[in-house]
């Protein structure tokens, strides 16, 4: 499951240092290299407009975002994650964001499709604390989420995608092929409280069941690094921790390093 996906959706706000905002019922369609969307209402800082049009255009490795309604403002989404950067089509339905003292994000459905990957989810709900003492918005959100976060997803499926969901499937079934088989996950419940996390997900594939896990997480602001310590990942009574780490080790990138029991994520 792409736990940081919702946080990455806040990146345009964070990069523009927009400290407060609210978006209601944003619907968006993107077909490379351009996309358009409309929100019932949009506000940030002290500015407000009842309707908001958003135009997105991919230029090189960046996404240029043009807002029309509040004012003719241009934002730039630099260093997007590969999930967004490589997508040929993106569709978001009923996207709502309340970015005030807390960060609350809900979405009816979302879809990201690229030539070799497809990710879809439904009923996405995220609520995070914010720590306003940090000057940078992303530091406020990440630090706050590590103190208190609730994430629930009604349904999630992927095909050809790497990450923890594929590592789980490979650990459960060594014959699972991430590029041929789809992963269906339901009833995701991920909670963080005081740097301690626990999760439960219902997984359906060639082998199905409930996966649970626990551990701790911290964020080092100066290094822009998230460190996740996994205590255990279990499928029923079966301990999958070592197998999951073996699979994650194969997926290491410049921004994700794995050394059991730790996962190190660098936030650009």
mmCIF file of C-alpha atoms in Angstrom:
data_model
loop_
_atom_site.group_PDB
_atom_site.id
_atom_site.type_symbol
_atom_site.label_atom_id
_atom_site.label_comp_id
_atom_site.label_asym_id
_atom_site.label_seq_id
_atom_site.Cartn_x
_atom_site.Cartn_y
_atom_site.Cartn_z
ATOM 1 C CA UNK A 1 0.000 0.000 0.000
ATOM 2 C CA UNK A 2 1.362 3.451 -0.907
ATOM 3 C CA UNK A 3 1.103 4.912 2.618
ATOM 4 C CA UNK A 4 2.748 8.198 1.585
ATOM 5 C CA UNK A 5 0.585 8.703 -1.486
ATOM 6 C CA UNK A 6 -1.801 11.126 0.205
ATOM 7 C CA UNK A 7 1.110 13.106 1.653
ATOM 8 C CA UNK A 8 2.641 13.373 -1.806
ATOM 9 C CA UNK A 9 -0.654 14.832 -3.044
ATOM 10 C CA UNK A 10 -0.017 17.689 -0.611
ATOM 11 C CA UNK A 11 3.345 18.461 -2.239
ATOM 12 C CA UNK A 12 2.094 21.362 -4.416
ATOM 13 C CA UNK A 13 0.752 23.038 -1.243
ATOM 14 C CA UNK A 14 3.992 22.328 0.594
ATOM 15 C CA UNK A 15 6.290 23.505 -2.208
ATOM 16 C CA UNK A 16 4.294 26.746 -2.508
ATOM 17 C CA UNK A 17 4.380 27.120 1.310
ATOM 18 C CA UNK A 18 0.574 27.430 1.479
ATOM 19 C CA UNK A 19 -0.093 27.011 5.186
ATOM 20 C CA UNK A 20 -3.897 26.736 5.083
ATOM 21 C CA UNK A 21 -6.355 25.600 2.469
ATOM 22 C CA UNK A 22 -9.583 23.785 1.737
ATOM 23 C CA UNK A 23 -10.750 21.984 -1.400
ATOM 24 C CA UNK A 24 -14.248 20.580 -1.800
ATOM 25 C CA UNK A 25 -15.352 17.969 -4.326
ATOM 26 C CA UNK A 26 -12.385 18.212 -6.700
ATOM 27 C CA UNK A 27 -12.745 15.999 -9.794
ATOM 28 C CA UNK A 28 -9.721 15.664 -12.052
ATOM 29 C CA UNK A 29 -8.769 13.839 -15.259
ATOM 30 C CA UNK A 30 -5.265 13.719 -16.717
ATOM 31 C CA UNK A 31 -4.104 12.216 -20.000
ATOM 32 C CA UNK A 32 -0.408 12.828 -20.574
ATOM 33 C CA UNK A 33 0.793 15.517 -20.883
ATOM 34 C CA UNK A 34 -2.224 17.591 -19.748
ATOM 35 C CA UNK A 35 -5.171 17.409 -17.378
ATOM 36 C CA UNK A 36 -8.032 19.526 -16.067
ATOM 37 C CA UNK A 37 -10.218 19.537 -12.988
ATOM 38 C CA UNK A 38 -12.909 21.497 -11.205
ATOM 39 C CA UNK A 39 -13.656 21.962 -7.503
ATOM 40 C CA UNK A 40 -16.931 23.121 -5.971
ATOM 41 C CA UNK A 41 -14.908 25.477 -3.777
ATOM 42 C CA UNK A 42 -11.273 26.275 -3.152
ATOM 43 C CA UNK A 43 -9.620 28.444 -0.535
ATOM 44 C CA UNK A 44 -6.108 29.084 0.723
ATOM 45 C CA UNK A 45 -4.598 31.555 3.165
ATOM 46 C CA UNK A 46 -7.225 34.343 3.243
ATOM 47 C CA UNK A 47 -8.375 33.906 -0.354
ATOM 48 C CA UNK A 48 -11.596 32.176 -1.313
ATOM 49 C CA UNK A 49 -13.543 31.448 -4.478
ATOM 50 C CA UNK A 50 -16.709 29.320 -4.795
ATOM 51 C CA UNK A 51 -15.460 27.621 -7.963
ATOM 52 C CA UNK A 52 -11.967 26.678 -9.040
ATOM 53 C CA UNK A 53 -10.541 25.416 -12.309
ATOM 54 C CA UNK A 54 -7.206 23.618 -12.319
ATOM 55 C CA UNK A 55 -5.079 22.975 -15.404
ATOM 56 C CA UNK A 56 -2.057 20.665 -15.187
ATOM 57 C CA UNK A 57 0.651 20.254 -17.809
ATOM 58 C CA UNK A 58 3.719 18.034 -17.661
ATOM 59 C CA UNK A 59 6.854 19.859 -18.787
ATOM 60 C CA UNK A 60 9.978 17.731 -18.656
ATOM 61 C CA UNK A 61 10.170 16.198 -15.174
ATOM 62 C CA UNK A 62 7.827 18.766 -13.583
ATOM 63 C CA UNK A 63 4.082 19.370 -13.492
ATOM 64 C CA UNK A 64 2.982 22.957 -14.045
ATOM 65 C CA UNK A 65 -0.282 23.739 -12.221
ATOM 66 C CA UNK A 66 -2.346 26.763 -13.270
ATOM 67 C CA UNK A 67 -5.171 27.908 -10.996
ATOM 68 C CA UNK A 68 -8.048 29.954 -12.368
ATOM 69 C CA UNK A 69 -10.743 31.328 -10.079
ATOM 70 C CA UNK A 70 -8.969 32.398 -6.913
ATOM 71 C CA UNK A 71 -6.397 34.182 -9.038
ATOM 72 C CA UNK A 72 -4.249 33.335 -12.045
ATOM 73 C CA UNK A 73 -1.554 31.672 -9.988
ATOM 74 C CA UNK A 74 0.984 29.156 -11.250
ATOM 75 C CA UNK A 75 2.455 26.420 -9.071
ATOM 76 C CA UNK A 76 5.174 23.925 -9.891
ATOM 77 C CA UNK A 77 5.168 20.303 -8.681
ATOM 78 C CA UNK A 78 8.856 19.365 -8.756
ATOM 79 C CA UNK A 79 10.326 15.897 -8.170
ATOM 80 C CA UNK A 80 6.989 14.044 -8.308
ATOM 81 C CA UNK A 81 7.020 10.378 -7.262
ATOM 82 C CA UNK A 82 7.319 7.831 -10.086
ATOM 83 C CA UNK A 83 3.669 6.811 -9.554
ATOM 84 C CA UNK A 84 2.615 10.290 -10.721
ATOM 85 C CA UNK A 85 5.516 11.112 -13.050
ATOM 86 C CA UNK A 86 5.153 7.926 -15.120
ATOM 87 C CA UNK A 87 1.346 7.912 -15.232
ATOM 88 C CA UNK A 88 -0.236 8.229 -18.663
ATOM 89 C CA UNK A 89 -3.635 8.806 -17.083
ATOM 90 C CA UNK A 90 -4.833 9.934 -13.650
ATOM 91 C CA UNK A 91 -8.388 10.242 -12.436
ATOM 92 C CA UNK A 92 -9.532 11.569 -9.048
ATOM 93 C CA UNK A 93 -13.154 11.637 -7.913
ATOM 94 C CA UNK A 94 -14.638 13.651 -5.023
ATOM 95 C CA UNK A 95 -11.269 14.736 -3.652
ATOM 96 C CA UNK A 96 -11.644 16.786 -0.446
ATOM 97 C CA UNK A 97 -8.877 18.451 1.531
ATOM 98 C CA UNK A 98 -9.098 20.310 4.845
ATOM 99 C CA UNK A 99 -5.618 21.715 5.428
ATOM 100 C CA UNK A 100 -5.929 23.740 8.636
ATOM 101 C CA UNK A 101 -4.707 22.775 12.114
ATOM 102 C CA UNK A 102 -4.819 19.192 10.849
ATOM 103 C CA UNK A 103 -4.476 17.638 7.397
ATOM 104 C CA UNK A 104 -7.633 15.738 6.442
ATOM 105 C CA UNK A 105 -7.917 14.206 2.987
ATOM 106 C CA UNK A 106 -10.762 12.095 1.621
ATOM 107 C CA UNK A 107 -11.406 10.727 -1.837
ATOM 108 C CA UNK A 108 -14.178 8.640 -3.351
ATOM 109 C CA UNK A 109 -11.838 7.012 -5.865
ATOM 110 C CA UNK A 110 -8.497 7.417 -7.601
ATOM 111 C CA UNK A 111 -6.743 5.767 -10.511
ATOM 112 C CA UNK A 112 -3.121 5.915 -11.763
ATOM 113 C CA UNK A 113 -2.232 4.096 -14.990
ATOM 114 C CA UNK A 114 1.089 3.782 -16.805
ATOM 115 C CA UNK A 115 2.227 1.341 -19.533
ATOM 116 C CA UNK A 116 3.249 -1.345 -17.014
ATOM 117 C CA UNK A 117 1.451 -0.319 -13.813
ATOM 118 C CA UNK A 118 -2.098 0.265 -12.662
ATOM 119 C CA UNK A 119 -3.246 1.371 -9.211
ATOM 120 C CA UNK A 120 -6.853 1.995 -8.167
ATOM 121 C CA UNK A 121 -8.383 2.769 -4.789
ATOM 122 C CA UNK A 122 -11.769 3.622 -3.297
ATOM 123 C CA UNK A 123 -12.983 5.358 -0.160
ATOM 124 C CA UNK A 124 -9.661 6.875 0.893
ATOM 125 C CA UNK A 125 -9.637 8.647 4.280
ATOM 126 C CA UNK A 126 -6.563 10.205 5.899
ATOM 127 C CA UNK A 127 -6.318 12.404 8.998
ATOM 128 C CA UNK A 128 -2.992 13.717 10.330
ATOM 129 C CA UNK A 129 -1.889 16.139 13.001
ATOM 130 C CA UNK A 130 0.329 19.096 12.060
ATOM 131 C CA UNK A 131 3.220 20.518 14.085
ATOM 132 C CA UNK A 132 3.261 24.231 13.303
ATOM 133 C CA UNK A 133 6.630 24.942 14.954
ATOM 134 C CA UNK A 134 8.464 23.857 11.775
ATOM 135 C CA UNK A 135 8.798 26.542 9.066
ATOM 136 C CA UNK A 136 8.359 24.151 6.111
ATOM 137 C CA UNK A 137 4.858 22.816 5.461
ATOM 138 C CA UNK A 138 5.932 19.264 4.545
ATOM 139 C CA UNK A 139 7.937 19.030 7.785
ATOM 140 C CA UNK A 140 4.826 20.115 9.714
ATOM 141 C CA UNK A 141 2.708 17.413 8.083
ATOM 142 C CA UNK A 142 5.213 14.547 8.235
ATOM 143 C CA UNK A 143 6.110 15.263 11.857
ATOM 144 C CA UNK A 144 2.433 15.570 12.741
ATOM 145 C CA UNK A 145 1.493 12.336 10.995
ATOM 146 C CA UNK A 146 4.153 10.493 12.945
ATOM 147 C CA UNK A 147 2.598 11.770 16.156
ATOM 148 C CA UNK A 148 -0.986 10.923 15.171
ATOM 149 C CA UNK A 149 -2.390 9.543 11.945
ATOM 150 C CA UNK A 150 -5.433 7.535 10.905
ATOM 151 C CA UNK A 151 -5.626 6.061 7.416
ATOM 152 C CA UNK A 152 -8.491 3.939 6.128
ATOM 153 C CA UNK A 153 -9.022 2.676 2.590
ATOM 154 C CA UNK A 154 -12.080 0.701 1.569
ATOM 155 C CA UNK A 155 -10.505 -0.959 -1.460
ATOM 156 C CA UNK A 156 -7.125 -0.951 -3.183
ATOM 157 C CA UNK A 157 -5.851 -2.906 -6.179
ATOM 158 C CA UNK A 158 -2.660 -2.832 -8.206
ATOM 159 C CA UNK A 159 -1.051 -4.588 -11.130
ATOM 160 C CA UNK A 160 2.637 -4.390 -11.997
ATOM 161 C CA UNK A 161 3.348 -2.097 -9.040
ATOM 162 C CA UNK A 162 6.207 -2.567 -6.610
ATOM 163 C CA UNK A 163 6.126 -1.635 -2.941
ATOM 164 C CA UNK A 164 4.922 -3.130 0.306
ATOM 165 C CA UNK A 165 1.793 -4.632 -1.278
ATOM 166 C CA UNK A 166 3.871 -6.644 -3.759
ATOM 167 C CA UNK A 167 6.368 -7.619 -1.055
ATOM 168 C CA UNK A 168 3.491 -8.956 1.046
ATOM 169 C CA UNK A 169 2.158 -11.031 -1.834
ATOM 170 C CA UNK A 170 5.580 -12.437 -2.658
ATOM 171 C CA UNK A 171 6.087 -13.313 1.008
ATOM 172 C CA UNK A 172 2.694 -15.042 1.125
ATOM 173 C CA UNK A 173 3.137 -16.815 -2.206
ATOM 174 C CA UNK A 174 6.567 -17.221 -3.817
ATOM 175 C CA UNK A 175 4.914 -17.941 -7.178
ATOM 176 C CA UNK A 176 3.149 -14.573 -7.232
ATOM 177 C CA UNK A 177 4.144 -12.538 -10.323
ATOM 178 C CA UNK A 178 3.711 -8.808 -9.731
ATOM 179 C CA UNK A 179 3.624 -8.104 -13.475
ATOM 180 C CA UNK A 180 0.947 -10.664 -14.275
ATOM 181 C CA UNK A 181 -1.169 -10.977 -11.148
ATOM 182 C CA UNK A 182 -3.331 -8.309 -9.591
ATOM 183 C CA UNK A 183 -3.366 -7.471 -5.893
ATOM 184 C CA UNK A 184 -6.680 -6.699 -4.221
ATOM 185 C CA UNK A 185 -6.618 -5.171 -0.754
ATOM 186 C CA UNK A 186 -9.653 -4.218 1.320
ATOM 187 C CA UNK A 187 -10.346 -2.626 4.665
ATOM 188 C CA UNK A 188 -6.955 -0.977 5.166
ATOM 189 C CA UNK A 189 -6.659 0.357 8.724
ATOM 190 C CA UNK A 190 -3.317 2.051 9.469
ATOM 191 C CA UNK A 191 -2.804 4.026 12.689
ATOM 192 C CA UNK A 192 0.126 5.940 14.170
ATOM 193 C CA UNK A 193 0.123 7.251 17.722
ATOM 194 C CA UNK A 194 3.193 8.773 19.346
ATOM 195 C CA UNK A 195 5.519 7.260 16.750
ATOM 196 C CA UNK A 196 4.090 3.737 17.146
ATOM 197 C CA UNK A 197 2.111 2.206 14.294
ATOM 198 C CA UNK A 198 -0.128 -0.771 13.719
ATOM 199 C CA UNK A 199 -2.061 -1.892 10.681
ATOM 200 C CA UNK A 200 -4.446 -4.526 9.392
ATOM 201 C CA UNK A 201 -5.407 -5.250 5.772
ATOM 202 C CA UNK A 202 -7.482 -7.905 4.048
ATOM 203 C CA UNK A 203 -5.522 -9.290 1.080
ATOM 204 C CA UNK A 204 -7.098 -11.229 -1.777
ATOM 205 C CA UNK A 205 -4.974 -12.950 -4.421
ATOM 206 C CA UNK A 206 -3.892 -16.529 -5.066
ATOM 207 C CA UNK A 207 -3.665 -16.785 -1.284
ATOM 208 C CA UNK A 208 -6.026 -14.615 0.776
ATOM 209 C CA UNK A 209 -6.348 -13.550 4.386
ATOM 210 C CA UNK A 210 -5.718 -10.763 6.890
ATOM 211 C CA UNK A 211 -2.242 -9.284 7.322
ATOM 212 C CA UNK A 212 -1.364 -7.368 10.494
ATOM 213 C CA UNK A 213 1.750 -5.506 11.522
ATOM 214 C CA UNK A 214 3.285 -3.128 14.045
ATOM 215 C CA UNK A 215 6.382 -1.059 14.650
ATOM 216 C CA UNK A 216 7.621 2.490 15.087
ATOM 217 C CA UNK A 217 8.442 5.445 12.836
ATOM 218 C CA UNK A 218 10.388 8.687 13.163
ATOM 219 C CA UNK A 219 11.156 11.646 10.911
ATOM 220 C CA UNK A 220 14.513 13.460 10.986
ATOM 221 C CA UNK A 221 13.740 16.949 9.726
ATOM 222 C CA UNK A 222 17.311 18.104 8.883
ATOM 223 C CA UNK A 223 17.958 14.949 6.840
ATOM 224 C CA UNK A 224 14.455 14.744 5.339
ATOM 225 C CA UNK A 225 14.501 11.050 6.265
ATOM 226 C CA UNK A 226 11.743 8.781 7.554
ATOM 227 C CA UNK A 227 12.917 5.705 9.472
ATOM 228 C CA UNK A 228 10.437 2.860 9.854
ATOM 229 C CA UNK A 229 11.214 0.063 12.309
ATOM 230 C CA UNK A 230 9.045 -3.004 11.696
ATOM 231 C CA UNK A 231 8.458 -5.179 14.757
ATOM 232 C CA UNK A 232 6.361 -7.824 13.009
ATOM 233 C CA UNK A 233 4.204 -8.577 9.994
ATOM 234 C CA UNK A 234 1.897 -11.560 10.349
ATOM 235 C CA UNK A 235 -0.498 -13.449 8.118
ATOM 236 C CA UNK A 236 -2.758 -15.153 10.612
ATOM 237 C CA UNK A 237 -0.326 -17.043 12.866
ATOM 238 C CA UNK A 238 2.433 -17.034 10.235
ATOM 239 C CA UNK A 239 5.289 -14.546 10.744
ATOM 240 C CA UNK A 240 6.151 -12.936 7.396
ATOM 241 C CA UNK A 241 8.569 -10.262 8.640
ATOM 242 C CA UNK A 242 11.775 -11.770 7.239
ATOM 243 C CA UNK A 243 10.170 -12.733 3.924
ATOM 244 C CA UNK A 244 8.743 -9.225 3.441
ATOM 245 C CA UNK A 245 12.154 -7.663 4.097
ATOM 246 C CA UNK A 246 13.764 -10.068 1.630
ATOM 247 C CA UNK A 247 11.339 -8.840 -1.035
ATOM 248 C CA UNK A 248 11.695 -5.158 -0.110
ATOM 249 C CA UNK A 249 15.478 -5.489 -0.300
ATOM 250 C CA UNK A 250 15.103 -6.355 -3.990
ATOM 251 C CA UNK A 251 13.158 -3.122 -4.537
ATOM 252 C CA UNK A 252 15.722 -0.722 -3.042
ATOM 253 C CA UNK A 253 16.057 2.663 -4.724
ATOM 254 C CA UNK A 254 17.979 5.856 -4.064
ATOM 255 C CA UNK A 255 15.082 7.070 -1.900
ATOM 256 C CA UNK A 256 14.299 3.738 -0.160
ATOM 257 C CA UNK A 257 16.928 1.667 1.633
ATOM 258 C CA UNK A 258 16.196 -1.546 3.528
ATOM 259 C CA UNK A 259 18.106 -3.140 6.391
ATOM 260 C CA UNK A 260 15.989 -5.372 8.632
ATOM 261 C CA UNK A 261 14.234 -4.295 10.807
ATOM 262 C CA UNK A 262 14.525 -0.802 9.275
ATOM 263 C CA UNK A 263 13.201 0.899 6.146
ATOM 264 C CA UNK A 264 14.753 4.288 5.359
ATOM 265 C CA UNK A 265 12.810 6.716 3.139
ATOM 266 C CA UNK A 266 14.332 9.960 1.875
ATOM 267 C CA UNK A 267 11.772 12.675 1.206
ATOM 268 C CA UNK A 268 12.855 14.947 -1.640
#
